[in-house]
Amino acid sequence: MSVRFMSHPIEYVKGVGPARADILNKELNITAVGDMLYYFPYRYIDRSQFHKISEIHEEGVYVQLTGRILGMQTHGDKRKTRLTVLLGDQTGSIELVWFQGVRWITEKLATGQEYVVFGRTGSFGNRFTLPHPEMELLSEYKASPRDKFQPLYNTTEKMKTKGLDSRGMAKVMKNIMQHPQYRLTDAMPSDIRNKLKLVKLNDAIRWIHFPSSAEQMNQARLRLKYEELLLIQLHLLSLKHNRYKKIQGFRFSKVGEYFNRFYKEELHFELTGAQKRVVKELRADMKSGRQMNRLLQGDVGSGKTLVALLAALIALDNGYQTALMAPTEILANQHFRTIQRFTGKIGVNVALLTGSTKAKERKPMLADLANGTIHLLIGTHALIEESVVFQNLGLAVIDEQHRFGVEQRARLWRKNTQPPHMLVMTATPIPRTLAMTLYGDLDISIIDEMPPGRKPIKTVHAYDSKRNSVFDFVKEQIGLGRQAYFVYPLIEESEKMDLKDLMDGYESISRAFPLPRYAVSMVHGKMAPDVKDYEMGRFVKGETHIMVSTTVIEVGVDVPNASVMVVENAERFGLSQLHQLRGRVGRGADQSWCILMTDLKLTSEAKKRITTLVQSHDGFVIADADLALRGPGDLQGTRQSGLPDLKIADLVKDDKLLKHARKTAIEILDQDPQLTRGENTLLRMALRDRFGDEAVYAVVG
């Protein structure tokens, strides 16, 4: 790209100036010409079409009319003035309405003149209206016709006060393209462009803003989408290449006594085929001499923790410590109890460090960690505090990694002078197209098989009108010695949303399940950690029959005796979150149930979510459905990924394009890892412009 022009401050573009530049920066983070050119329209209006007034039959649609002003009238006083203009053509009349700028509009318009009128239909009483339409004398329109397709840009109310509505944005775009220095350097190698029949960048940018046909619009979108996806894949793959080449890893060359004793003496069941495959992948990484950086995906209950433990035992056999970081104290405690139970007889020293760890316990623990006595430290964010010093950290495991920011993960990475092997785990299945973009620099392992003997959870949808029947069913389960969860979306009542809140739910459930026959616990995120742990502990020990909770129990609660999960206002939860909640039951040998409670009135999207969950238990099928329904920006963790927002590509609709772009990126880097040959140098510059200096470092090699 013409870097000097693209980085030209937007303030100096004709029609912008300091005040508009300031609002563009604050509202849209647009500071330069390049930012503006890559702010694309969200849709277009075909301005070649004219309607007759008699053809207007619905509200909220854009129409373009020609007609003569038959009369004008102002209403109200100086504080509240409204202008109505009666416009007529040979088929009828319609009222044009202004609530602002009345004096200026009145001076501009003249009765008896013919105008071209464009706007979005509204209604008042039983008549259609056109509020605040665009007006132009018919004679002026004929002398200088408009572009066939009018771009529409997302703007804000503050921008509109500065004249930067959609039409104002289009004017600025035109001024940029008419600038004498307007010339963009095309970073796409010509052989790739020609092979895929992609248009040149200058044409693509011009056509995306001001297409003269649907064909031009489609060609521009294809070119810009492909370039965006190609640059992202080049960035991720070059980071991966750089890691392989530059960052050495500890070489765990042997599988020794700790691993073998555990496997032969303490593991009283067969690993699933998927677990065995993943352990082999981890083993190959850790003995390769390069740093492992692997994402482990697996549904709730698929056995990820056991796989992580086996990796930790390999580290221990080679003289290295392991850190396992979890996002909540509940989950950290869960891991600690599970791993301590597994390894207690083979001499593995496991410790737990959280924010609740008392100072008198912390001091000797940190000393043991520094001298190597502690082999495996499990904890929360407390692990990344400066006072936590390992003797020789060789493996770092991060569970539910999407709950940690990039910097938090990096601080754990820096706990050794040479970066430890990294294993990040998630029970939130990530669609493959999304994983290719979010985690394209990681190797990915998937546990896609559940341990034998687990009965599939029966998922049912129940309306609020069936609440008494649901309560009766829960009482039956408790009578059989089981326990149940009731999960609510809110803690306190919201005036804006008619939801059953946690406090109200706790009271109603306590009435339906009274003492002394039943005992009810309650847990939510605003509780003090010690109170939360106490309440959770009562439920884990079986002292209470029902846990009333918010989504804090989404991860980290393992109560095999719990057989019923009731989700209140299930329509308010995302699919992946519902799937996570469902995974809190079905952890024992008994049949378990997930009951999705909803109101009778559901949106079509909510019905799709509920139906998908009732019909499927496959986390990846559910993740794909969630991605299709909500889009990548709303899925858990994607906002923390460190990747820029996609400006035009869509990870759902453009999955084939993404796969092709990744294949092309692999081919480019295989032949030219440093992007120094011929036309690839322009790709290198584009990477620097898009991702900053680290992108250049990644491909320097």
PDB file of C-alpha atoms in Angstrom, residues 412-623:
ATOM      1  CA  LEU A 412       3.360 -18.029  33.830  1.00  0.00           C
ATOM      2  CA  TRP A 413       5.499 -18.618  30.731  1.00  0.00           C
ATOM      3  CA  ARG A 414       8.226 -16.385  32.250  1.00  0.00           C
ATOM      4  CA  LYS A 415       8.527 -18.468  35.432  1.00  0.00           C
ATOM      5  CA  ASN A 416      11.699 -20.032  33.995  1.00  0.00           C
ATOM      6  CA  THR A 417      14.623 -18.533  32.085  1.00  0.00           C
ATOM      7  CA  GLN A 418      13.823 -20.997  29.314  1.00  0.00           C
ATOM      8  CA  PRO A 419      10.080 -21.108  28.566  1.00  0.00           C
ATOM      9  CA  PRO A 420       8.381 -24.267  29.878  1.00  0.00           C
ATOM     10  CA  HIS A 421       6.271 -26.541  27.718  1.00  0.00           C
ATOM     11  CA  MET A 422       2.735 -25.117  27.546  1.00  0.00           C
ATOM     12  CA  LEU A 423      -0.503 -27.083  27.565  1.00  0.00           C
ATOM     13  CA  VAL A 424      -3.702 -25.032  27.481  1.00  0.00           C
ATOM     14  CA  MET A 425      -6.986 -26.864  28.003  1.00  0.00           C
ATOM     15  CA  THR A 426     -10.594 -26.008  27.350  1.00  0.00           C
ATOM     16  CA  ALA A 427     -13.875 -27.833  27.853  1.00  0.00           C
ATOM     17  CA  THR A 428     -15.534 -25.339  25.521  1.00  0.00           C
ATOM     18  CA  PRO A 429     -15.422 -27.046  22.129  1.00  0.00           C
ATOM     19  CA  ILE A 430     -14.205 -24.626  19.476  1.00  0.00           C
ATOM     20  CA  PRO A 431     -15.355 -25.043  15.873  1.00  0.00           C
ATOM     21  CA  ARG A 432     -12.447 -25.939  13.604  1.00  0.00           C
ATOM     22  CA  THR A 433     -12.776 -22.801  11.464  1.00  0.00           C
ATOM     23  CA  LEU A 434     -12.647 -20.653  14.594  1.00  0.00           C
ATOM     24  CA  ALA A 435      -9.732 -22.626  16.071  1.00  0.00           C
ATOM     25  CA  MET A 436      -7.775 -22.074  12.835  1.00  0.00           C
ATOM     26  CA  THR A 437      -8.066 -18.339  13.418  1.00  0.00           C
ATOM     27  CA  LEU A 438      -7.939 -18.039  17.198  1.00  0.00           C
ATOM     28  CA  TYR A 439      -5.308 -20.714  17.796  1.00  0.00           C
ATOM     29  CA  GLY A 440      -3.631 -21.052  14.416  1.00  0.00           C
ATOM     30  CA  ASP A 441      -0.224 -20.685  16.084  1.00  0.00           C
ATOM     31  CA  LEU A 442      -0.879 -23.655  18.414  1.00  0.00           C
ATOM     32  CA  ASP A 443      -0.891 -27.367  17.800  1.00  0.00           C
ATOM     33  CA  ILE A 444      -4.320 -28.764  18.595  1.00  0.00           C
ATOM     34  CA  SER A 445      -5.219 -32.058  20.259  1.00  0.00           C
ATOM     35  CA  ILE A 446      -8.796 -33.223  20.659  1.00  0.00           C
ATOM     36  CA  ILE A 447     -10.272 -35.772  23.057  1.00  0.00           C
ATOM     37  CA  ASP A 448     -13.398 -36.727  21.152  1.00  0.00           C
ATOM     38  CA  GLU A 449     -14.326 -39.848  23.097  1.00  0.00           C
ATOM     39  CA  MET A 450     -15.981 -40.212  26.489  1.00  0.00           C
ATOM     40  CA  PRO A 451     -14.904 -42.791  29.094  1.00  0.00           C
ATOM     41  CA  PRO A 452     -16.856 -46.071  28.892  1.00  0.00           C
ATOM     42  CA  GLY A 453     -19.769 -46.613  31.267  1.00  0.00           C
ATOM     43  CA  ARG A 454     -21.022 -43.027  31.165  1.00  0.00           C
ATOM     44  CA  LYS A 455     -24.734 -42.880  30.372  1.00  0.00           C
ATOM     45  CA  PRO A 456     -25.755 -40.052  28.003  1.00  0.00           C
ATOM     46  CA  ILE A 457     -27.524 -37.250  29.853  1.00  0.00           C
ATOM     47  CA  LYS A 458     -31.212 -37.028  28.977  1.00  0.00           C
ATOM     48  CA  THR A 459     -32.035 -33.426  28.047  1.00  0.00           C
ATOM     49  CA  VAL A 460     -35.632 -32.201  28.077  1.00  0.00           C
ATOM     50  CA  HIS A 461     -37.335 -28.861  27.497  1.00  0.00           C
ATOM     51  CA  ALA A 462     -40.021 -27.863  30.018  1.00  0.00           C
ATOM     52  CA  TYR A 463     -42.138 -24.707  30.111  1.00  0.00           C
ATOM     53  CA  ASP A 464     -42.703 -22.786  33.346  1.00  0.00           C
ATOM     54  CA  SER A 465     -46.264 -24.107  33.414  1.00  0.00           C
ATOM     55  CA  LYS A 466     -44.808 -27.576  34.168  1.00  0.00           C
ATOM     56  CA  ARG A 467     -42.805 -26.364  37.189  1.00  0.00           C
ATOM     57  CA  ASN A 468     -44.725 -28.488  39.711  1.00  0.00           C
ATOM     58  CA  SER A 469     -44.035 -31.600  37.637  1.00  0.00           C
ATOM     59  CA  VAL A 470     -40.328 -30.700  37.523  1.00  0.00           C
ATOM     60  CA  PHE A 471     -40.283 -30.254  41.316  1.00  0.00           C
ATOM     61  CA  ASP A 472     -41.969 -33.643  41.755  1.00  0.00           C
ATOM     62  CA  PHE A 473     -39.355 -35.266  39.524  1.00  0.00           C
ATOM     63  CA  VAL A 474     -36.498 -33.683  41.510  1.00  0.00           C
ATOM     64  CA  LYS A 475     -38.092 -34.989  44.741  1.00  0.00           C
ATOM     65  CA  GLU A 476     -38.171 -38.495  43.227  1.00  0.00           C
ATOM     66  CA  GLN A 477     -34.461 -38.253  42.419  1.00  0.00           C
ATOM     67  CA  ILE A 478     -33.620 -36.998  45.910  1.00  0.00           C
ATOM     68  CA  GLY A 479     -35.674 -39.896  47.281  1.00  0.00           C
ATOM     69  CA  LEU A 480     -33.328 -42.220  45.371  1.00  0.00           C
ATOM     70  CA  GLY A 481     -30.368 -40.595  47.111  1.00  0.00           C
ATOM     71  CA  ARG A 482     -29.418 -38.174  44.319  1.00  0.00           C
ATOM     72  CA  GLN A 483     -28.776 -34.405  44.307  1.00  0.00           C
ATOM     73  CA  ALA A 484     -29.832 -31.570  41.981  1.00  0.00           C
ATOM     74  CA  TYR A 485     -28.705 -28.167  40.681  1.00  0.00           C
ATOM     75  CA  PHE A 486     -30.967 -25.193  39.953  1.00  0.00           C
ATOM     76  CA  VAL A 487     -29.082 -22.562  37.915  1.00  0.00           C
ATOM     77  CA  TYR A 488     -30.263 -18.963  37.394  1.00  0.00           C
ATOM     78  CA  PRO A 489     -28.933 -16.301  35.013  1.00  0.00           C
ATOM     79  CA  LEU A 490     -29.026 -13.365  37.468  1.00  0.00           C
ATOM     80  CA  ILE A 491     -28.218 -12.738  41.116  1.00  0.00           C
ATOM     81  CA  GLU A 492     -30.645  -9.883  41.762  1.00  0.00           C
ATOM     82  CA  GLU A 493     -33.886  -8.874  40.117  1.00  0.00           C
ATOM     83  CA  SER A 494     -33.495  -6.786  36.988  1.00  0.00           C
ATOM     84  CA  GLU A 495     -36.144  -4.238  36.053  1.00  0.00           C
ATOM     85  CA  LYS A 496     -35.189  -4.535  32.388  1.00  0.00           C
ATOM     86  CA  MET A 497     -35.483  -8.292  32.038  1.00  0.00           C
ATOM     87  CA  ASP A 498     -38.325 -10.404  33.337  1.00  0.00           C
ATOM     88  CA  LEU A 499     -36.107 -13.174  34.703  1.00  0.00           C
ATOM     89  CA  LYS A 500     -36.305 -15.329  37.760  1.00  0.00           C
ATOM     90  CA  ASP A 501     -33.427 -14.140  39.885  1.00  0.00           C
ATOM     91  CA  LEU A 502     -31.361 -16.246  42.200  1.00  0.00           C
ATOM     92  CA  MET A 503     -32.657 -14.868  45.492  1.00  0.00           C
ATOM     93  CA  ASP A 504     -36.271 -15.305  44.514  1.00  0.00           C
ATOM     94  CA  GLY A 505     -35.461 -18.765  43.193  1.00  0.00           C
ATOM     95  CA  TYR A 506     -33.732 -19.761  46.422  1.00  0.00           C
ATOM     96  CA  GLU A 507     -36.773 -18.712  48.437  1.00  0.00           C
ATOM     97  CA  SER A 508     -39.281 -20.520  46.198  1.00  0.00           C
ATOM     98  CA  ILE A 509     -37.178 -23.697  46.106  1.00  0.00           C
ATOM     99  CA  SER A 510     -36.724 -23.584  49.878  1.00  0.00           C
ATOM    100  CA  ARG A 511     -40.539 -23.447  50.186  1.00  0.00           C
ATOM    101  CA  ALA A 512     -41.009 -26.322  47.733  1.00  0.00           C
ATOM    102  CA  PHE A 513     -38.257 -28.377  49.409  1.00  0.00           C
ATOM    103  CA  PRO A 514     -38.685 -27.501  53.122  1.00  0.00           C
ATOM    104  CA  LEU A 515     -36.534 -28.388  56.088  1.00  0.00           C
ATOM    105  CA  PRO A 516     -35.953 -30.785  57.756  1.00  0.00           C
ATOM    106  CA  ARG A 517     -36.641 -33.242  54.947  1.00  0.00           C
ATOM    107  CA  TYR A 518     -34.606 -31.260  52.391  1.00  0.00           C
ATOM    108  CA  ALA A 519     -31.522 -29.034  52.688  1.00  0.00           C
ATOM    109  CA  VAL A 520     -30.684 -26.347  50.109  1.00  0.00           C
ATOM    110  CA  SER A 521     -27.322 -24.630  49.428  1.00  0.00           C
ATOM    111  CA  MET A 522     -26.776 -21.403  47.518  1.00  0.00           C
ATOM    112  CA  VAL A 523     -23.655 -20.204  45.655  1.00  0.00           C
ATOM    113  CA  HIS A 524     -23.048 -17.094  43.558  1.00  0.00           C
ATOM    114  CA  GLY A 525     -20.133 -14.970  42.390  1.00  0.00           C
ATOM    115  CA  LYS A 526     -20.643 -12.132  44.888  1.00  0.00           C
ATOM    116  CA  MET A 527     -20.088 -14.403  47.887  1.00  0.00           C
ATOM    117  CA  ALA A 528     -16.843 -14.254  49.830  1.00  0.00           C
ATOM    118  CA  PRO A 529     -14.583 -17.153  48.692  1.00  0.00           C
ATOM    119  CA  ASP A 530     -14.645 -18.886  52.087  1.00  0.00           C
ATOM    120  CA  VAL A 531     -18.476 -18.745  52.258  1.00  0.00           C
ATOM    121  CA  LYS A 532     -18.737 -20.003  48.693  1.00  0.00           C
ATOM    122  CA  ASP A 533     -16.337 -22.883  49.417  1.00  0.00           C
ATOM    123  CA  TYR A 534     -18.261 -23.758  52.596  1.00  0.00           C
ATOM    124  CA  GLU A 535     -21.594 -23.927  50.747  1.00  0.00           C
ATOM    125  CA  MET A 536     -20.058 -25.864  47.886  1.00  0.00           C
ATOM    126  CA  GLY A 537     -18.407 -28.196  50.353  1.00  0.00           C
ATOM    127  CA  ARG A 538     -21.744 -28.991  51.993  1.00  0.00           C
ATOM    128  CA  PHE A 539     -23.157 -30.006  48.610  1.00  0.00           C
ATOM    129  CA  VAL A 540     -20.081 -32.052  47.658  1.00  0.00           C
ATOM    130  CA  LYS A 541     -20.291 -33.948  50.972  1.00  0.00           C
ATOM    131  CA  GLY A 542     -23.992 -34.638  50.434  1.00  0.00           C
ATOM    132  CA  GLU A 543     -25.096 -32.529  53.398  1.00  0.00           C
ATOM    133  CA  THR A 544     -27.467 -30.579  51.123  1.00  0.00           C
ATOM    134  CA  HIS A 545     -29.736 -32.012  48.448  1.00  0.00           C
ATOM    135  CA  ILE A 546     -30.049 -29.005  46.140  1.00  0.00           C
ATOM    136  CA  MET A 547     -27.559 -26.399  44.948  1.00  0.00           C
ATOM    137  CA  VAL A 548     -29.154 -23.106  43.857  1.00  0.00           C
ATOM    138  CA  SER A 549     -26.529 -21.248  41.867  1.00  0.00           C
ATOM    139  CA  THR A 550     -25.569 -18.831  39.135  1.00  0.00           C
ATOM    140  CA  THR A 551     -23.152 -19.959  36.429  1.00  0.00           C
ATOM    141  CA  VAL A 552     -20.222 -20.038  38.878  1.00  0.00           C
ATOM    142  CA  ILE A 553     -20.773 -23.806  38.844  1.00  0.00           C
ATOM    143  CA  GLU A 554     -20.285 -23.885  35.071  1.00  0.00           C
ATOM    144  CA  VAL A 555     -16.772 -25.243  35.581  1.00  0.00           C
ATOM    145  CA  GLY A 556     -15.026 -26.991  38.414  1.00  0.00           C
ATOM    146  CA  VAL A 557     -17.787 -28.792  40.273  1.00  0.00           C
ATOM    147  CA  ASP A 558     -17.537 -32.557  40.210  1.00  0.00           C
ATOM    148  CA  VAL A 559     -20.305 -34.193  42.227  1.00  0.00           C
ATOM    149  CA  PRO A 560     -20.938 -37.696  40.810  1.00  0.00           C
ATOM    150  CA  ASN A 561     -24.042 -38.022  42.994  1.00  0.00           C
ATOM    151  CA  ALA A 562     -25.764 -35.034  41.305  1.00  0.00           C
ATOM    152  CA  SER A 563     -28.162 -36.374  38.689  1.00  0.00           C
ATOM    153  CA  VAL A 564     -30.392 -33.393  37.802  1.00  0.00           C
ATOM    154  CA  MET A 565     -29.484 -30.012  36.299  1.00  0.00           C
ATOM    155  CA  VAL A 566     -32.407 -27.566  36.080  1.00  0.00           C
ATOM    156  CA  VAL A 567     -31.544 -24.413  34.094  1.00  0.00           C
ATOM    157  CA  GLU A 568     -33.971 -21.557  34.696  1.00  0.00           C
ATOM    158  CA  ASN A 569     -34.594 -19.158  31.788  1.00  0.00           C
ATOM    159  CA  ALA A 570     -32.526 -21.432  29.582  1.00  0.00           C
ATOM    160  CA  GLU A 571     -33.323 -19.207  26.597  1.00  0.00           C
ATOM    161  CA  ARG A 572     -31.023 -16.563  28.117  1.00  0.00           C
ATOM    162  CA  PHE A 573     -27.925 -18.765  27.919  1.00  0.00           C
ATOM    163  CA  GLY A 574     -25.685 -19.439  24.938  1.00  0.00           C
ATOM    164  CA  LEU A 575     -25.491 -22.964  23.550  1.00  0.00           C
ATOM    165  CA  SER A 576     -21.931 -23.620  24.672  1.00  0.00           C
ATOM    166  CA  GLN A 577     -22.740 -22.367  28.173  1.00  0.00           C
ATOM    167  CA  LEU A 578     -25.791 -24.619  28.376  1.00  0.00           C
ATOM    168  CA  HIS A 579     -23.632 -27.533  27.250  1.00  0.00           C
ATOM    169  CA  GLN A 580     -21.101 -26.695  29.983  1.00  0.00           C
ATOM    170  CA  LEU A 581     -23.832 -26.576  32.614  1.00  0.00           C
ATOM    171  CA  ARG A 582     -25.230 -29.886  31.438  1.00  0.00           C
ATOM    172  CA  GLY A 583     -21.777 -31.380  31.920  1.00  0.00           C
ATOM    173  CA  ARG A 584     -22.006 -30.808  35.676  1.00  0.00           C
ATOM    174  CA  VAL A 585     -24.235 -33.907  35.893  1.00  0.00           C
ATOM    175  CA  GLY A 586     -23.761 -37.327  34.351  1.00  0.00           C
ATOM    176  CA  ARG A 587     -20.438 -37.751  36.152  1.00  0.00           C
ATOM    177  CA  GLY A 588     -21.464 -40.924  37.968  1.00  0.00           C
ATOM    178  CA  ALA A 589     -22.869 -44.263  36.877  1.00  0.00           C
ATOM    179  CA  ASP A 590     -26.539 -43.257  37.358  1.00  0.00           C
ATOM    180  CA  GLN A 591     -28.823 -41.839  34.682  1.00  0.00           C
ATOM    181  CA  SER A 592     -28.737 -38.035  34.756  1.00  0.00           C
ATOM    182  CA  TRP A 593     -31.087 -35.351  33.467  1.00  0.00           C
ATOM    183  CA  CYS A 594     -30.813 -31.782  32.226  1.00  0.00           C
ATOM    184  CA  ILE A 595     -34.099 -29.853  32.295  1.00  0.00           C
ATOM    185  CA  LEU A 596     -34.220 -26.603  30.326  1.00  0.00           C
ATOM    186  CA  MET A 597     -36.935 -24.366  31.777  1.00  0.00           C
ATOM    187  CA  THR A 598     -38.256 -21.542  29.598  1.00  0.00           C
ATOM    188  CA  ASP A 599     -41.149 -19.158  29.201  1.00  0.00           C
ATOM    189  CA  LEU A 600     -43.823 -20.045  26.637  1.00  0.00           C
ATOM    190  CA  LYS A 601     -42.801 -17.176  24.359  1.00  0.00           C
ATOM    191  CA  LEU A 602     -39.469 -17.916  22.671  1.00  0.00           C
ATOM    192  CA  THR A 603     -37.676 -16.240  19.780  1.00  0.00           C
ATOM    193  CA  SER A 604     -36.865 -18.407  16.765  1.00  0.00           C
ATOM    194  CA  GLU A 605     -33.165 -18.298  17.730  1.00  0.00           C
ATOM    195  CA  ALA A 606     -33.919 -19.411  21.302  1.00  0.00           C
ATOM    196  CA  LYS A 607     -35.998 -22.314  19.954  1.00  0.00           C
ATOM    197  CA  LYS A 608     -33.074 -23.370  17.751  1.00  0.00           C
ATOM    198  CA  ARG A 609     -30.690 -23.309  20.727  1.00  0.00           C
ATOM    199  CA  ILE A 610     -33.002 -25.364  22.928  1.00  0.00           C
ATOM    200  CA  THR A 611     -33.758 -27.869  20.139  1.00  0.00           C
ATOM    201  CA  THR A 612     -30.056 -28.270  19.317  1.00  0.00           C
ATOM    202  CA  LEU A 613     -29.189 -29.056  22.927  1.00  0.00           C
ATOM    203  CA  VAL A 614     -32.074 -31.511  23.331  1.00  0.00           C
ATOM    204  CA  GLN A 615     -31.055 -33.365  20.169  1.00  0.00           C
ATOM    205  CA  SER A 616     -27.240 -33.395  20.475  1.00  0.00           C
ATOM    206  CA  HIS A 617     -24.630 -34.327  23.079  1.00  0.00           C
ATOM    207  CA  ASP A 618     -21.625 -33.714  20.809  1.00  0.00           C
ATOM    208  CA  GLY A 619     -19.832 -30.577  21.997  1.00  0.00           C
ATOM    209  CA  PHE A 620     -18.398 -29.863  18.555  1.00  0.00           C
ATOM    210  CA  VAL A 621     -21.801 -30.098  16.855  1.00  0.00           C
ATOM    211  CA  ILE A 622     -23.120 -27.710  19.507  1.00  0.00           C
ATOM    212  CA  ALA A 623     -20.165 -25.340  19.073  1.00  0.00           C
TER     213      ALA A 623
END
